[in-house]
Tab-separated table of C-alpha atoms in Angstrom:
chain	number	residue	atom	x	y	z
A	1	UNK	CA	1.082	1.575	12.066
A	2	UNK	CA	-1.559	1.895	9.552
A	3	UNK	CA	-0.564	-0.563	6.637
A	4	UNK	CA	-2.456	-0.410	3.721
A	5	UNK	CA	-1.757	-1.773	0.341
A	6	UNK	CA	-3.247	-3.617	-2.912
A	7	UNK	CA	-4.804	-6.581	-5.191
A	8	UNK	CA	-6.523	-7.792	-8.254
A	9	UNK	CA	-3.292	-7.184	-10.912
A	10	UNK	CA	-3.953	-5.728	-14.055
A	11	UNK	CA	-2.130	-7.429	-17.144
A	12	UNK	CA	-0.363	-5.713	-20.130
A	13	UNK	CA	-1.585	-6.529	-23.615
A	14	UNK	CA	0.860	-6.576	-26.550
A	15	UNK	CA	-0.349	-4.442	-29.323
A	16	UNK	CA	1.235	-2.139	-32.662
A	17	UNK	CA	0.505	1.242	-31.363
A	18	UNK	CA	0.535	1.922	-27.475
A	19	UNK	CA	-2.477	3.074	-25.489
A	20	UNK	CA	-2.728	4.845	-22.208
A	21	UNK	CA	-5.433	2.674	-21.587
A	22	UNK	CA	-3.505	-0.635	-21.765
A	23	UNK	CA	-3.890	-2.815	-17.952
A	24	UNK	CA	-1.336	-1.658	-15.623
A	25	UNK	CA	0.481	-4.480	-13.366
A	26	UNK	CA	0.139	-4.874	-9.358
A	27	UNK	CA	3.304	-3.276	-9.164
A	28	UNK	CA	2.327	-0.161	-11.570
A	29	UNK	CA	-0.676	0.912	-10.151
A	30	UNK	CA	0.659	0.477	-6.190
A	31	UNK	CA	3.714	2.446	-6.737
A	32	UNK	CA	1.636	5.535	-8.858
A	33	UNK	CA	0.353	7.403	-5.725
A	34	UNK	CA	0.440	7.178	-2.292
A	35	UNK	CA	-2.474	5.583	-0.219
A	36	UNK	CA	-5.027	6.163	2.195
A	37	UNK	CA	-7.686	4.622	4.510
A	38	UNK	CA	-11.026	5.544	3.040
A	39	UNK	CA	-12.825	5.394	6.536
A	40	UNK	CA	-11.173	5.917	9.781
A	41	UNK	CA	-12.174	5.448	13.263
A	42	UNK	CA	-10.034	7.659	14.842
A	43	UNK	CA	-9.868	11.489	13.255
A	44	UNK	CA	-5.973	11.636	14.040
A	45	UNK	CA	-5.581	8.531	11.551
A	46	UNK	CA	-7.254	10.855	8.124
A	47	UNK	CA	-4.363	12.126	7.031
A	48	UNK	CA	-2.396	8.671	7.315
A	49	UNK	CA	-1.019	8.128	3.876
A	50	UNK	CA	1.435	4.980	2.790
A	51	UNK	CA	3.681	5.269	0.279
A	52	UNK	CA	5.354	2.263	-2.037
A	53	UNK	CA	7.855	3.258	-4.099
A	54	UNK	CA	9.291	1.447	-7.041
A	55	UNK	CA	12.631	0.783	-5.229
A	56	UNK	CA	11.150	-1.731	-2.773
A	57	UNK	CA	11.226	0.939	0.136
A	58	UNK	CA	7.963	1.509	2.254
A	59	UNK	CA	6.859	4.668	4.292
A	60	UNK	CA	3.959	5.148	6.545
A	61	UNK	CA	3.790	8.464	7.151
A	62	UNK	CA	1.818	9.541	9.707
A	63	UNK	CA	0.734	13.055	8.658
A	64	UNK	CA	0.329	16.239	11.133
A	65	UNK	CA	-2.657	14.951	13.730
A	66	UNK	CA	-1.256	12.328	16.083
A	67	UNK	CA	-2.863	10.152	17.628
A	68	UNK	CA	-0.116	10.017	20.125
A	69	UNK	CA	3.006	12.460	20.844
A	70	UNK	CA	5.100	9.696	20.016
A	71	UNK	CA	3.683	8.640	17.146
A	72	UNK	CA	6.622	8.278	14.285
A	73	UNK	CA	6.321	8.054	10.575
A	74	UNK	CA	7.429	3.998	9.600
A	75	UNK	CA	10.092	3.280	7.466
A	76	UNK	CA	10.426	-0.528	5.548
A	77	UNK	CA	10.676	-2.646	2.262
A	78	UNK	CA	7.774	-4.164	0.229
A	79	UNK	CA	7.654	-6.930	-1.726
A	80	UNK	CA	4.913	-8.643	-4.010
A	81	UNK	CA	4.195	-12.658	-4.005
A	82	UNK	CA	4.944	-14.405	-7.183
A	83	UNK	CA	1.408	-14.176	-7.912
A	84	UNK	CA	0.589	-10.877	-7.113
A	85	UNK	CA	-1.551	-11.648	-4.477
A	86	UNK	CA	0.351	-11.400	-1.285
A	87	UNK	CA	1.835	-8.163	-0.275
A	88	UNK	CA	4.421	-8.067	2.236
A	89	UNK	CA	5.815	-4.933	3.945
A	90	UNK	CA	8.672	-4.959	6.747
A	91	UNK	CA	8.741	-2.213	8.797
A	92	UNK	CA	11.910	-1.374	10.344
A	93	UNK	CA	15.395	-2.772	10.560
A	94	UNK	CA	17.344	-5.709	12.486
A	95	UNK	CA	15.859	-7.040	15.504
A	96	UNK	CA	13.593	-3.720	15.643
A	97	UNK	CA	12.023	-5.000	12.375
A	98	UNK	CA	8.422	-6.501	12.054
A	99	UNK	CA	6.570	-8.289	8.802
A	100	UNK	CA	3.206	-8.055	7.596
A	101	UNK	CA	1.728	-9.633	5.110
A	102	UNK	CA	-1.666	-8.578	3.040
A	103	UNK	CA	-3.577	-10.619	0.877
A	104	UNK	CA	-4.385	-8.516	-2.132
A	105	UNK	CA	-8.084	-8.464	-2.004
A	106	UNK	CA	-8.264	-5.996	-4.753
A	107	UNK	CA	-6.721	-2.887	-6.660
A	108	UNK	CA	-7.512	-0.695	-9.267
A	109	UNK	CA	-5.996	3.155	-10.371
A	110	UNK	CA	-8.512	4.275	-7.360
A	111	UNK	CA	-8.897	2.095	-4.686
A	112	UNK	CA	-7.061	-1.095	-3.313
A	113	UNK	CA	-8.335	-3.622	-0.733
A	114	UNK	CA	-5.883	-5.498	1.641
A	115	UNK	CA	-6.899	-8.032	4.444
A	116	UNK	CA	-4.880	-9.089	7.305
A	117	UNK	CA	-5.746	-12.433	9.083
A	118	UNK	CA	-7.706	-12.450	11.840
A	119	UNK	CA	-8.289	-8.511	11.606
A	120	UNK	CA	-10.603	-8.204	8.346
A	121	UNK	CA	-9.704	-6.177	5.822
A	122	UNK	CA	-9.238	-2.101	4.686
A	123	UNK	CA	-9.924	-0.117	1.525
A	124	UNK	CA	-7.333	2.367	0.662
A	125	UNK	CA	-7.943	5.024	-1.590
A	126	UNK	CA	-5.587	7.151	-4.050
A	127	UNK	CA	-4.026	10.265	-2.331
């Protein structure tokens, strides 16, 4: 499956009046949209998108081009670090179930950047 996810956390600011411009937390701006690769190697992975919703559940859906007939959509959980800086997403349940987690290289309303160890790192963009 395609993971993708987040980093760099934005922090909320205590003020009299509200703005829409206040920092939004890890949590805020990785639940807003859903997510996708900005660069691909394989056309059938472009219209990949992950989605983390605020409820702790995790999709990977795999859009209409497959890379492979079998190719299913992945279903999970999420969870954030104390810190903010780990991100880790199950896919899967019981013994069928796998972890991964990202290190939060960096996230914004835009664009997030997630490493795995020993395979580098990805840059998601908003969907």
């Amino acid at each position: 499956f395609a993971l993708g996810l987040l980093l760099a956390f934005g922090l909320s600011t205590t003020a009299c009046n509200k703005d829409d411009d206040s920092p939004k937390s890890v949590t805020e701006l990785l639940t807003a949209h859903c997510w996708k690769l900005s660069a691909t190697v394989d056309a059938c992975d472009e219209d990949n998108t992950e989605h983390f919703n605020t409820d702790g559940s995790y999709l990977s859906d795999v859009g209409i081009v497959l890379c492979d007939p079998g190719e299913e959509d992945g279903i999970g959980t999420w969870v954030l670090s104390a810190d903010e800086t780990v991100l880790t997403v199950t896919i899967g349940t019981g013994i069928f179930s796998f972890s991964l987690d990202f290190t939060i290289e960096a996230i914004s309303e835009n664009s997030m950047t997630l490493s795995l160890t020993g395979l580098g790192s990805g840059t998601y963009v908003k969907c």
